[in-house]
Structures are given as structure tokens and as C-alpha cells.
Amino acid sequence: MFLSVRHESYPNLDTLVVNGATLGDLSGTNLFGENVQHKHLSLVNLSTNSISAFDSATFKALTVVEYFYLNDNSLLRVGKDPFRFSYGHYFDCAAKRLSISTPKLITHVHSNDAVYVPLMDQNQNFNFRWNKRLRVLDISNIFSPSVPLDERPNMISEMFSVSSNEFIDLQEIILRSNSLTSIVPETFCKLPSLIRLHLTNNKLTSFAFNDGCLPNLKVLDLSENQLVSIPIRLWDGLPVLNTIDISSNPLRCDCSLAPFIERLSKTSSSSLNQGRTTCAAPASRKDRVVFEITDFDCSSHHRLLVFALVVLFLSAAFMLARAYLGRIRFTHLPFIAGYSKLGENEATAGPQFV
């Protein structure tokens, strides 16, 4: 199917949509054929194709893809650097520059265009020129049901965190419905331009990220997860975040959640689907809209905590004082062991018989 889709036959192809096929394992080879590139193909939709594996070789023909949809497949395995999208050098004829370290080349030079120089020996040391145009990547519901839940966060993380691609223009990642139980903190650290991150309908109990990562994230969708509370660090660690969705989570509306909601209410940031952002606990607030709660009653909670600490301190002080006084009294008692205090001349009374 894909081998017939060559640049020579479709020189101006900019959109490719293939759905409903059974493609299986695509790893180890260029999907479109060896040495094939599509220089104008900017949108590729390969969703719902039962893709079970891909790696750095699979999509290397997509050197200028901007919108890439791989959602609803059956991924079992993913190789290193799967979104590399390129496999050779380019020669800038206008600048007359070519940095090559091997003589085994085939070159094709046309006018002043950027020209591809294919790699002839896989053992040669080449520096790849990456496709830096990727803007939107949809990998929602990408896993096969047989992939264990505890392996999925690492598989997602390795797609980006160990990649050599700089992803300088990747602005949106869609990760819906992957049953993710956690996020590896360094997953998105190599995505400096990421603006929108969609994590809806997973199993997240928290959203972890390393300090300094996601400096440009503006939109975060955490709806339909398993979040009970959201720490204030989410605001402090994401400096330009202005839109968030925490709806359809089992939120516990108590003092641990209050700082986050108060910060959200006081800033210009917006919360999506506020009507569906309700409390799951405590029972007195169940099903109430979080943003309609004006008093989380944290002052009484604070007073109770202070009172408990004072009682604990006084109890400890009383026990220490009692132990100290008891020790003083004990040191002044005479030492009596057996009959050692009987006079030496006093005879010990013998047994009497009646």
C-alpha cells in the first residue's frame, strides 16, 4: 500500500489518511520504501490501523510532517527515537556547505534546493538532520490491552526523554485514554515549546514533572482521572499555565485542595468544565461544584490542629517532669537488700515450733 505512495508519483502530496487497515509490526524499515522522502507531506493520519510496533526507521520518510495522528492502535513495542523522521544529510547548495565524514555517498544536486544525501553504510557515523516541524502529535489510546499498566508510563517517556530530536516546534501532545497510572517526571523535559497537553481519561493520581520542564505549557487537561487533590506546586512549577481542566475527578474538597482552588480563583487563569468539577468527599460536600464552595472551613481545622499540638506538647512536658521528679525521690531512698541492716550482734531468730 505505502510503497506505491512515492514522491515521484505524488510530488505535491501534503495529506495522507489511512484508517481501518491491519498494519501490525512496522519496525525495522521505512514504511514508504528505502530512500523515499515526502517533501510536502505535512499531515499524516494512521489511526485505527492495529499498528503493534514502530521505531526510528518506520516514519523516516516524513521529513516535514507537522500533524501526526497515531491514535487508536495496538502498540506492543516501540523502538528508540521513533519520531526521528529523517535518515541522512542535507546539502545546502546556496551556502555551499556539506559536512560529511564518509566517502560512500550518492548525491543528487538540483539548483539551489536542499538535497538529500543517503547513507550507504549503516556503520558510518552520521549526524542526522531532524524534522523540527512537528507541531501536533496524537498518541491517544495507542496501546494494546495486553501491555501492563506499569510499563506504559516508561514507554511514553522514552519516546521523548531519550530522543535526539529537539522537538523545537512540538506544541501539542494528545495522550487520552491510555490508562496511564503515572507520568515519569522527565517525560516532557525535552519539549520546550509544548503549549497544550491532553491527559484526559487516564488513571492518574498525580501529575509529576521536574522543575524547569514545561516552561511554556499553557493548557493542561487532567479531566477524567483519579485525582483526589492537586498541590499548589502545579501553579508554581508551570509559570505560564492559564487553562486547566480537572473535571470528573474524585476530588476531596478539604483544606488540602483549598490553596489550589483559591489560587485559581484569584488569577486570570480559567478552569474548563467547572460544572463537572465536583466533590467526591467528604460526604457533607459530595456532588457540590468545587468552585461554588466559598469556605473550606480551614480556620477551624487550623485551630483544631494547633489545639492538638498544644495538648501533645503539654502531655509530653508533664510526663518528662513526672519522670524527673520520680528519679529525684528514688535517689534519696536508703538501699536495703535482704537483711544487711541488721545489727551484727543481733542473733537471727530461729524457727519456732509449737
CSV table of C-alpha atoms in Angstrom, one decimal:
chain,number,residue,atom,x,y,z
A,1,MET,CA,0.0,0.0,0.0
A,2,PHE,CA,2.6,2.6,1.1
A,3,LEU,CA,5.3,1.5,-1.3
A,4,SER,CA,3.2,2.9,-4.2
A,5,VAL,CA,2.9,6.2,-2.5
A,6,ARG,CA,6.2,7.7,-3.7
A,7,HIS,CA,7.3,11.2,-4.1
A,8,GLU,CA,7.9,10.7,-7.8
A,9,SER,CA,4.2,9.7,-8.3
A,10,TYR,CA,2.7,12.3,-5.9
A,11,PRO,CA,5.2,15.2,-5.8
A,12,ASN,CA,2.8,17.6,-4.2
A,13,LEU,CA,1.2,15.2,-1.7
A,14,ASP,CA,0.6,17.1,1.5
A,15,THR,CA,-2.1,15.0,3.3
A,16,LEU,CA,-2.3,11.2,3.8
A,17,VAL,CA,-5.1,9.4,5.7
A,18,VAL,CA,-5.1,5.7,6.1
A,19,ASN,CA,-7.6,4.2,8.6
A,20,GLY,CA,-9.0,0.8,9.3
A,21,ALA,CA,-6.1,-1.4,8.0
A,22,THR,CA,-4.2,-4.1,9.8
A,23,LEU,CA,-0.6,-2.9,9.6
A,24,GLY,CA,0.9,-4.8,12.6
A,25,ASP,CA,4.6,-4.6,13.2
A,26,LEU,CA,6.1,-1.7,11.2
A,27,SER,CA,9.6,-1.6,12.8
A,28,GLY,CA,12.9,-2.0,11.1
A,29,THR,CA,12.1,-0.5,7.7
A,30,ASN,CA,10.9,2.7,6.0
A,31,LEU,CA,7.1,2.5,5.7
A,32,PHE,CA,7.3,4.1,2.2
A,33,GLY,CA,10.3,2.2,0.9
A,34,GLU,CA,14.0,2.6,1.1
A,35,ASN,CA,15.4,6.1,0.5
A,36,VAL,CA,11.9,7.6,0.0
A,37,GLN,CA,11.0,11.0,1.3
A,38,HIS,CA,7.9,13.1,1.1
A,39,LYS,CA,9.0,16.7,1.0
A,40,HIS,CA,5.5,18.2,1.2
A,41,LEU,CA,3.6,15.7,3.3
A,42,SER,CA,2.6,17.8,6.4
A,43,LEU,CA,-0.4,15.8,7.7
A,44,VAL,CA,-0.4,12.1,8.3
A,45,ASN,CA,-3.3,10.1,9.9
A,46,LEU,CA,-2.5,6.5,10.6
A,47,SER,CA,-5.1,5.9,13.4
A,48,THR,CA,-7.1,2.7,13.9
A,49,ASN,CA,-4.7,0.5,11.9
A,50,SER,CA,-3.7,-2.1,14.6
A,51,ILE,CA,-0.1,-0.9,14.5
A,52,SER,CA,1.8,-3.0,17.0
A,53,ALA,CA,5.3,-1.7,16.7
A,54,PHE,CA,7.4,1.1,15.2
A,55,ASP,CA,10.8,2.6,15.6
A,56,SER,CA,13.2,5.2,14.2
A,57,ALA,CA,13.1,3.6,10.7
A,58,THR,CA,9.4,3.5,10.3
A,59,PHE,CA,8.5,7.1,9.6
A,60,LYS,CA,11.8,8.5,8.4
A,61,ALA,CA,10.2,9.4,5.0
A,62,LEU,CA,8.1,12.0,6.8
A,63,THR,CA,10.7,14.7,6.9
A,64,VAL,CA,8.3,17.7,7.0
A,65,VAL,CA,5.3,16.3,8.8
A,66,GLU,CA,3.6,18.8,11.2
A,67,TYR,CA,0.4,17.0,12.2
A,68,PHE,CA,0.8,13.3,13.1
A,69,TYR,CA,-2.1,11.1,14.3
A,70,LEU,CA,-1.3,7.6,15.6
A,71,ASN,CA,-4.2,7.2,18.0
A,72,ASP,CA,-6.3,4.1,18.5
A,73,ASN,CA,-3.7,1.5,17.6
A,74,SER,CA,-2.5,-1.7,19.3
A,75,LEU,CA,1.1,-0.8,20.3
A,76,LEU,CA,3.1,-3.6,22.0
A,77,ARG,CA,6.6,-2.3,21.4
A,78,VAL,CA,8.3,1.0,20.4
A,79,GLY,CA,11.9,1.3,19.4
A,80,LYS,CA,14.4,4.0,20.2
A,81,ASP,CA,13.8,7.5,18.8
A,82,PRO,CA,10.5,6.7,17.0
A,83,PHE,CA,9.9,10.3,15.9
A,84,ARG,CA,13.2,10.9,14.2
A,85,PHE,CA,11.6,11.4,10.8
A,86,SER,CA,14.9,11.7,8.9
A,87,TYR,CA,17.9,9.5,8.0
A,88,GLY,CA,20.6,11.4,6.2
A,89,HIS,CA,22.4,14.7,5.5
A,90,TYR,CA,21.2,17.6,3.5
A,91,PHE,CA,23.5,19.7,1.3
A,92,ASP,CA,22.7,23.5,1.2
A,93,CYS,CA,23.8,24.4,-2.3
A,94,ALA,CA,23.3,28.1,-1.8
A,95,ALA,CA,25.6,28.1,1.2
A,96,LYS,CA,27.9,25.5,-0.4
A,97,ARG,CA,28.2,23.6,2.8
A,98,LEU,CA,28.4,19.8,3.2
A,99,SER,CA,29.7,18.2,6.4
A,100,ILE,CA,30.3,14.5,5.7
A,101,SER,CA,32.7,12.0,7.2
A,102,THR,CA,32.4,9.1,4.7
A,103,PRO,CA,33.2,8.8,1.0
A,104,LYS,CA,30.3,6.3,0.4
A,105,LEU,CA,27.7,8.7,-0.9
A,106,ILE,CA,25.3,9.1,-3.7
A,107,THR,CA,24.5,12.8,-4.3
A,108,HIS,CA,21.7,14.4,-6.3
A,109,VAL,CA,22.1,18.2,-6.7
A,110,HIS,CA,19.3,20.3,-8.2
A,111,SER,CA,19.5,24.1,-8.5
A,112,ASN,CA,19.6,25.7,-5.0
A,113,ASP,CA,17.4,23.2,-3.1
A,114,ALA,CA,18.3,21.3,0.0
A,115,VAL,CA,19.4,18.0,-1.3
A,116,TYR,CA,19.3,14.6,0.4
A,117,VAL,CA,22.5,12.6,0.7
A,118,PRO,CA,21.6,8.9,1.6
A,119,LEU,CA,23.6,6.9,4.0
A,120,MET,CA,25.2,3.9,2.2
A,121,ASP,CA,27.0,2.2,5.1
A,122,GLN,CA,25.0,1.8,8.3
A,123,ASN,CA,28.2,1.6,10.3
A,124,GLN,CA,29.2,5.1,9.3
A,125,ASN,CA,28.9,7.8,11.9
A,126,PHE,CA,26.4,10.3,10.5
A,127,ASN,CA,24.7,13.2,12.2
A,128,PHE,CA,21.1,13.3,11.4
A,129,ARG,CA,19.1,16.3,10.4
A,130,TRP,CA,15.9,16.1,12.3
A,131,ASN,CA,12.4,17.1,11.2
A,132,LYS,CA,11.8,20.1,13.6
A,133,ARG,CA,8.4,21.0,12.1
A,134,LEU,CA,6.3,18.5,14.1
A,135,ARG,CA,3.6,20.6,15.8
A,136,VAL,CA,0.8,18.2,16.9
A,137,LEU,CA,1.2,14.5,17.9
A,138,ASP,CA,-1.8,12.4,18.8
A,139,ILE,CA,-1.0,9.1,20.5
A,140,SER,CA,-4.3,8.6,22.4
A,141,ASN,CA,-5.4,5.0,23.1
A,142,ILE,CA,-2.3,3.8,21.4
A,143,PHE,CA,-1.5,0.7,23.5
A,144,SER,CA,-2.7,-2.9,23.1
A,145,PRO,CA,-4.7,-4.1,26.1
A,146,SER,CA,-2.0,-6.7,26.8
A,147,VAL,CA,0.6,-4.0,27.7
A,148,PRO,CA,0.8,-3.9,31.5
A,149,LEU,CA,-0.2,-0.6,33.1
A,150,ASP,CA,3.1,-0.2,34.9
A,151,GLU,CA,5.0,-0.3,31.7
A,152,ARG,CA,3.1,2.3,29.8
A,153,PRO,CA,4.5,5.5,31.5
A,154,ASN,CA,8.0,4.4,30.7
A,155,MET,CA,7.1,3.6,27.1
A,156,ILE,CA,5.6,7.1,26.7
A,157,SER,CA,8.6,8.7,28.4
A,158,GLU,CA,11.2,7.0,26.3
A,159,MET,CA,9.5,8.3,23.1
A,160,PHE,CA,10.6,11.8,24.1
A,161,SER,CA,13.1,11.9,27.0
A,162,VAL,CA,15.8,9.8,25.4
A,163,SER,CA,15.3,11.2,21.9
A,164,SER,CA,17.9,13.1,20.0
A,165,ASN,CA,15.2,15.1,18.3
A,166,GLU,CA,15.0,18.6,19.7
A,167,PHE,CA,11.2,18.9,19.1
A,168,ILE,CA,11.6,22.7,19.0
A,169,ASP,CA,8.1,23.2,17.4
A,170,LEU,CA,6.1,20.5,19.1
A,171,GLN,CA,3.2,22.4,20.6
A,172,GLU,CA,0.5,19.8,21.4
A,173,ILE,CA,0.6,16.2,22.6
A,174,ILE,CA,-2.7,14.3,23.0
A,175,LEU,CA,-2.4,11.3,25.3
A,176,ARG,CA,-6.0,10.5,26.1
A,177,SER,CA,-7.3,7.1,27.1
A,178,ASN,CA,-4.0,5.3,27.7
A,179,SER,CA,-4.8,4.1,31.2
A,180,LEU,CA,-1.7,5.9,32.5
A,181,THR,CA,-1.3,5.5,36.2
A,182,SER,CA,1.6,8.0,36.4
A,183,ILE,CA,3.8,10.3,34.4
A,184,VAL,CA,7.6,9.9,34.5
A,185,PRO,CA,8.8,13.3,35.7
A,186,GLU,CA,11.3,13.9,32.9
A,187,THR,CA,8.9,12.8,30.1
A,188,PHE,CA,8.3,16.2,28.7
A,189,CYS,CA,11.6,18.0,29.6
A,190,LYS,CA,12.9,18.0,26.0
A,191,LEU,CA,9.8,19.7,24.7
A,192,PRO,CA,10.4,23.4,25.4
A,193,SER,CA,7.7,24.6,23.0
A,194,LEU,CA,4.9,22.4,24.4
A,195,ILE,CA,1.8,24.5,24.9
A,196,ARG,CA,-1.1,22.1,25.2
A,197,LEU,CA,-1.0,18.7,27.0
A,198,HIS,CA,-4.1,16.4,27.0
A,199,LEU,CA,-4.1,13.6,29.6
A,200,THR,CA,-7.9,13.1,29.9
A,201,ASN,CA,-9.4,9.7,30.7
A,202,ASN,CA,-6.4,8.1,32.3
A,203,LYS,CA,-5.8,6.7,35.8
A,204,LEU,CA,-3.5,9.4,37.1
A,205,THR,CA,-3.5,10.1,40.9
A,206,SER,CA,-0.9,12.9,40.5
A,207,PHE,CA,0.8,14.9,37.7
A,208,ALA,CA,4.6,14.7,38.2
A,209,PHE,CA,7.1,16.9,36.4
A,210,ASN,CA,10.7,18.0,37.0
A,211,ASP,CA,11.5,21.6,37.9
A,212,GLY,CA,12.2,23.7,34.8
A,213,CYS,CA,10.3,21.4,32.5
A,214,LEU,CA,7.3,22.6,30.6
A,215,PRO,CA,8.2,26.3,30.7
A,216,ASN,CA,5.6,27.2,28.0
A,217,LEU,CA,2.7,25.0,28.9
A,218,LYS,CA,-0.5,27.0,28.9
A,219,VAL,CA,-3.2,24.3,28.6
A,220,LEU,CA,-3.3,21.2,30.8
A,221,ASP,CA,-6.2,18.7,30.6
A,222,LEU,CA,-6.3,16.4,33.6
A,223,SER,CA,-10.0,15.6,33.4
A,224,GLU,CA,-11.4,12.1,34.0
A,225,ASN,CA,-8.5,10.8,36.1
A,226,GLN,CA,-8.2,9.6,39.7
A,227,LEU,CA,-7.0,12.9,41.3
A,228,VAL,CA,-8.1,13.4,44.9
A,229,SER,CA,-6.2,16.6,45.5
A,230,ILE,CA,-4.0,19.0,43.5
A,231,PRO,CA,-0.9,20.6,45.0
A,232,ILE,CA,-0.2,24.3,44.8
A,233,ARG,CA,3.1,23.3,43.1
A,234,LEU,CA,1.2,22.9,39.9
A,235,TRP,CA,0.9,26.7,39.7
A,236,ASP,CA,4.4,27.4,41.0
A,237,GLY,CA,6.1,24.9,38.6
A,238,LEU,CA,4.2,25.8,35.4
A,239,PRO,CA,4.8,29.6,35.2
A,240,VAL,CA,2.6,30.4,32.1
A,241,LEU,CA,-0.3,27.9,32.8
A,242,ASN,CA,-3.5,29.7,32.2
A,243,THR,CA,-6.1,27.0,31.4
A,244,ILE,CA,-6.7,23.7,33.2
A,245,ASP,CA,-9.4,21.0,33.3
A,246,ILE,CA,-9.7,19.0,36.5
A,247,SER,CA,-13.4,17.9,35.9
A,248,SER,CA,-14.6,14.4,36.6
A,249,ASN,CA,-12.0,13.5,39.2
A,250,PRO,CA,-12.8,12.1,42.7
A,251,LEU,CA,-11.8,15.4,44.4
A,252,ARG,CA,-11.7,15.6,48.2
A,253,CYS,CA,-12.9,19.1,49.0
A,254,ASP,CA,-11.0,19.9,52.1
A,255,CYS,CA,-8.1,22.1,53.2
A,256,SER,CA,-5.6,20.2,51.1
A,257,LEU,CA,-7.4,21.3,47.9
A,258,ALA,CA,-8.3,24.8,49.1
A,259,PRO,CA,-5.0,26.5,48.2
A,260,PHE,CA,-5.1,25.3,44.6
A,261,ILE,CA,-8.7,26.4,44.1
A,262,GLU,CA,-8.1,29.8,45.8
A,263,ARG,CA,-5.1,30.4,43.6
A,264,LEU,CA,-7.1,29.5,40.5
A,265,SER,CA,-9.9,31.8,41.6
A,266,LYS,CA,-7.6,34.8,42.2
A,267,THR,CA,-5.7,34.6,38.9
A,268,SER,CA,-6.8,35.3,35.3
A,269,SER,CA,-6.5,31.5,34.7
A,270,SER,CA,-9.6,29.6,33.6
A,271,SER,CA,-10.9,26.2,34.5
A,272,LEU,CA,-12.7,24.3,31.9
A,273,ASN,CA,-15.9,22.3,32.6
A,274,GLN,CA,-16.5,23.9,36.0
A,275,GLY,CA,-20.0,22.5,36.3
A,276,ARG,CA,-18.5,18.9,36.1
A,277,THR,CA,-15.7,19.7,38.7
A,278,THR,CA,-17.5,18.3,41.7
A,279,CYS,CA,-16.6,16.9,45.1
A,280,ALA,CA,-16.5,13.2,45.8
A,281,ALA,CA,-15.7,13.7,49.6
A,282,PRO,CA,-16.3,14.5,52.4
A,283,ALA,CA,-19.9,13.3,52.5
A,284,SER,CA,-21.2,16.7,53.5
A,285,ARG,CA,-19.9,18.2,50.2
A,286,LYS,CA,-20.5,15.3,47.9
A,287,ASP,CA,-21.5,16.3,44.4
A,288,ARG,CA,-21.1,20.0,45.1
A,289,VAL,CA,-19.4,22.1,42.5
A,290,VAL,CA,-15.9,22.8,43.8
A,291,PHE,CA,-15.9,26.4,42.6
A,292,GLU,CA,-19.1,27.2,44.4
A,293,ILE,CA,-17.6,26.4,47.8
A,294,THR,CA,-16.7,29.7,49.4
A,295,ASP,CA,-15.4,28.4,52.7
A,296,PHE,CA,-13.4,25.2,53.1
A,297,ASP,CA,-13.6,25.7,56.9
A,298,CYS,CA,-9.8,25.6,57.1
A,299,SER,CA,-9.7,28.1,60.0
A,300,SER,CA,-11.4,25.7,62.4
A,301,HIS,CA,-9.3,22.9,61.0
A,302,HIS,CA,-6.2,25.0,61.8
A,303,ARG,CA,-7.4,25.8,65.3
A,304,LEU,CA,-8.0,22.1,65.9
A,305,LEU,CA,-4.6,21.3,64.7
A,306,VAL,CA,-3.0,23.9,66.9
A,307,PHE,CA,-5.0,22.7,69.9
A,308,ALA,CA,-3.9,19.1,69.3
A,309,LEU,CA,-0.3,20.1,69.1
A,310,VAL,CA,-0.6,22.1,72.3
A,311,VAL,CA,-2.1,19.1,74.1
A,312,LEU,CA,0.6,16.9,72.8
A,313,PHE,CA,3.3,19.3,73.9
A,314,LEU,CA,1.8,19.6,77.4
A,315,SER,CA,1.4,15.9,77.8
A,316,ALA,CA,5.0,15.3,76.8
A,317,ALA,CA,6.2,18.0,79.3
A,318,PHE,CA,4.1,16.5,82.1
A,319,MET,CA,5.5,13.0,81.5
A,320,LEU,CA,9.0,14.3,81.4
A,321,ALA,CA,8.5,16.3,84.6
A,322,ARG,CA,7.0,13.4,86.4
A,323,ALA,CA,9.8,11.1,85.4
A,324,TYR,CA,12.4,13.6,86.6
A,325,LEU,CA,10.8,14.1,90.0
A,326,GLY,CA,10.4,10.4,90.4
A,327,ARG,CA,14.1,10.0,89.8
A,328,ILE,CA,15.0,12.6,92.5
A,329,ARG,CA,12.9,10.8,95.1
A,330,PHE,CA,14.4,7.5,94.2
A,331,THR,CA,18.0,8.7,94.7
A,332,HIS,CA,17.3,9.7,98.4
A,333,LEU,CA,15.9,6.3,99.5
A,334,PRO,CA,18.2,4.1,101.6
A,335,PHE,CA,19.5,1.0,99.9
A,336,ILE,CA,18.1,-2.2,101.6
A,337,ALA,CA,19.0,-5.6,100.3
A,338,GLY,CA,17.9,-8.6,102.3
A,339,TYR,CA,18.9,-8.3,106.0
A,340,SER,CA,22.1,-6.3,105.5
A,341,LYS,CA,20.9,-3.6,108.0
A,342,LEU,CA,20.5,-6.0,111.0
A,343,GLY,CA,22.9,-5.4,113.8
A,344,GLU,CA,26.0,-7.6,113.7
A,345,ASN,CA,25.4,-8.6,117.4
A,346,GLU,CA,21.7,-9.4,116.8
A,347,ALA,CA,21.0,-13.0,116.5
A,348,THR,CA,18.7,-14.1,113.8
A,349,ALA,CA,15.6,-15.6,115.3
A,350,GLY,CA,15.4,-19.3,114.6
A,351,PRO,CA,12.3,-21.1,113.7
A,352,GLN,CA,9.8,-21.7,116.4
A,353,PHE,CA,7.9,-24.9,116.8
A,354,VAL,CA,4.6,-25.1,118.7
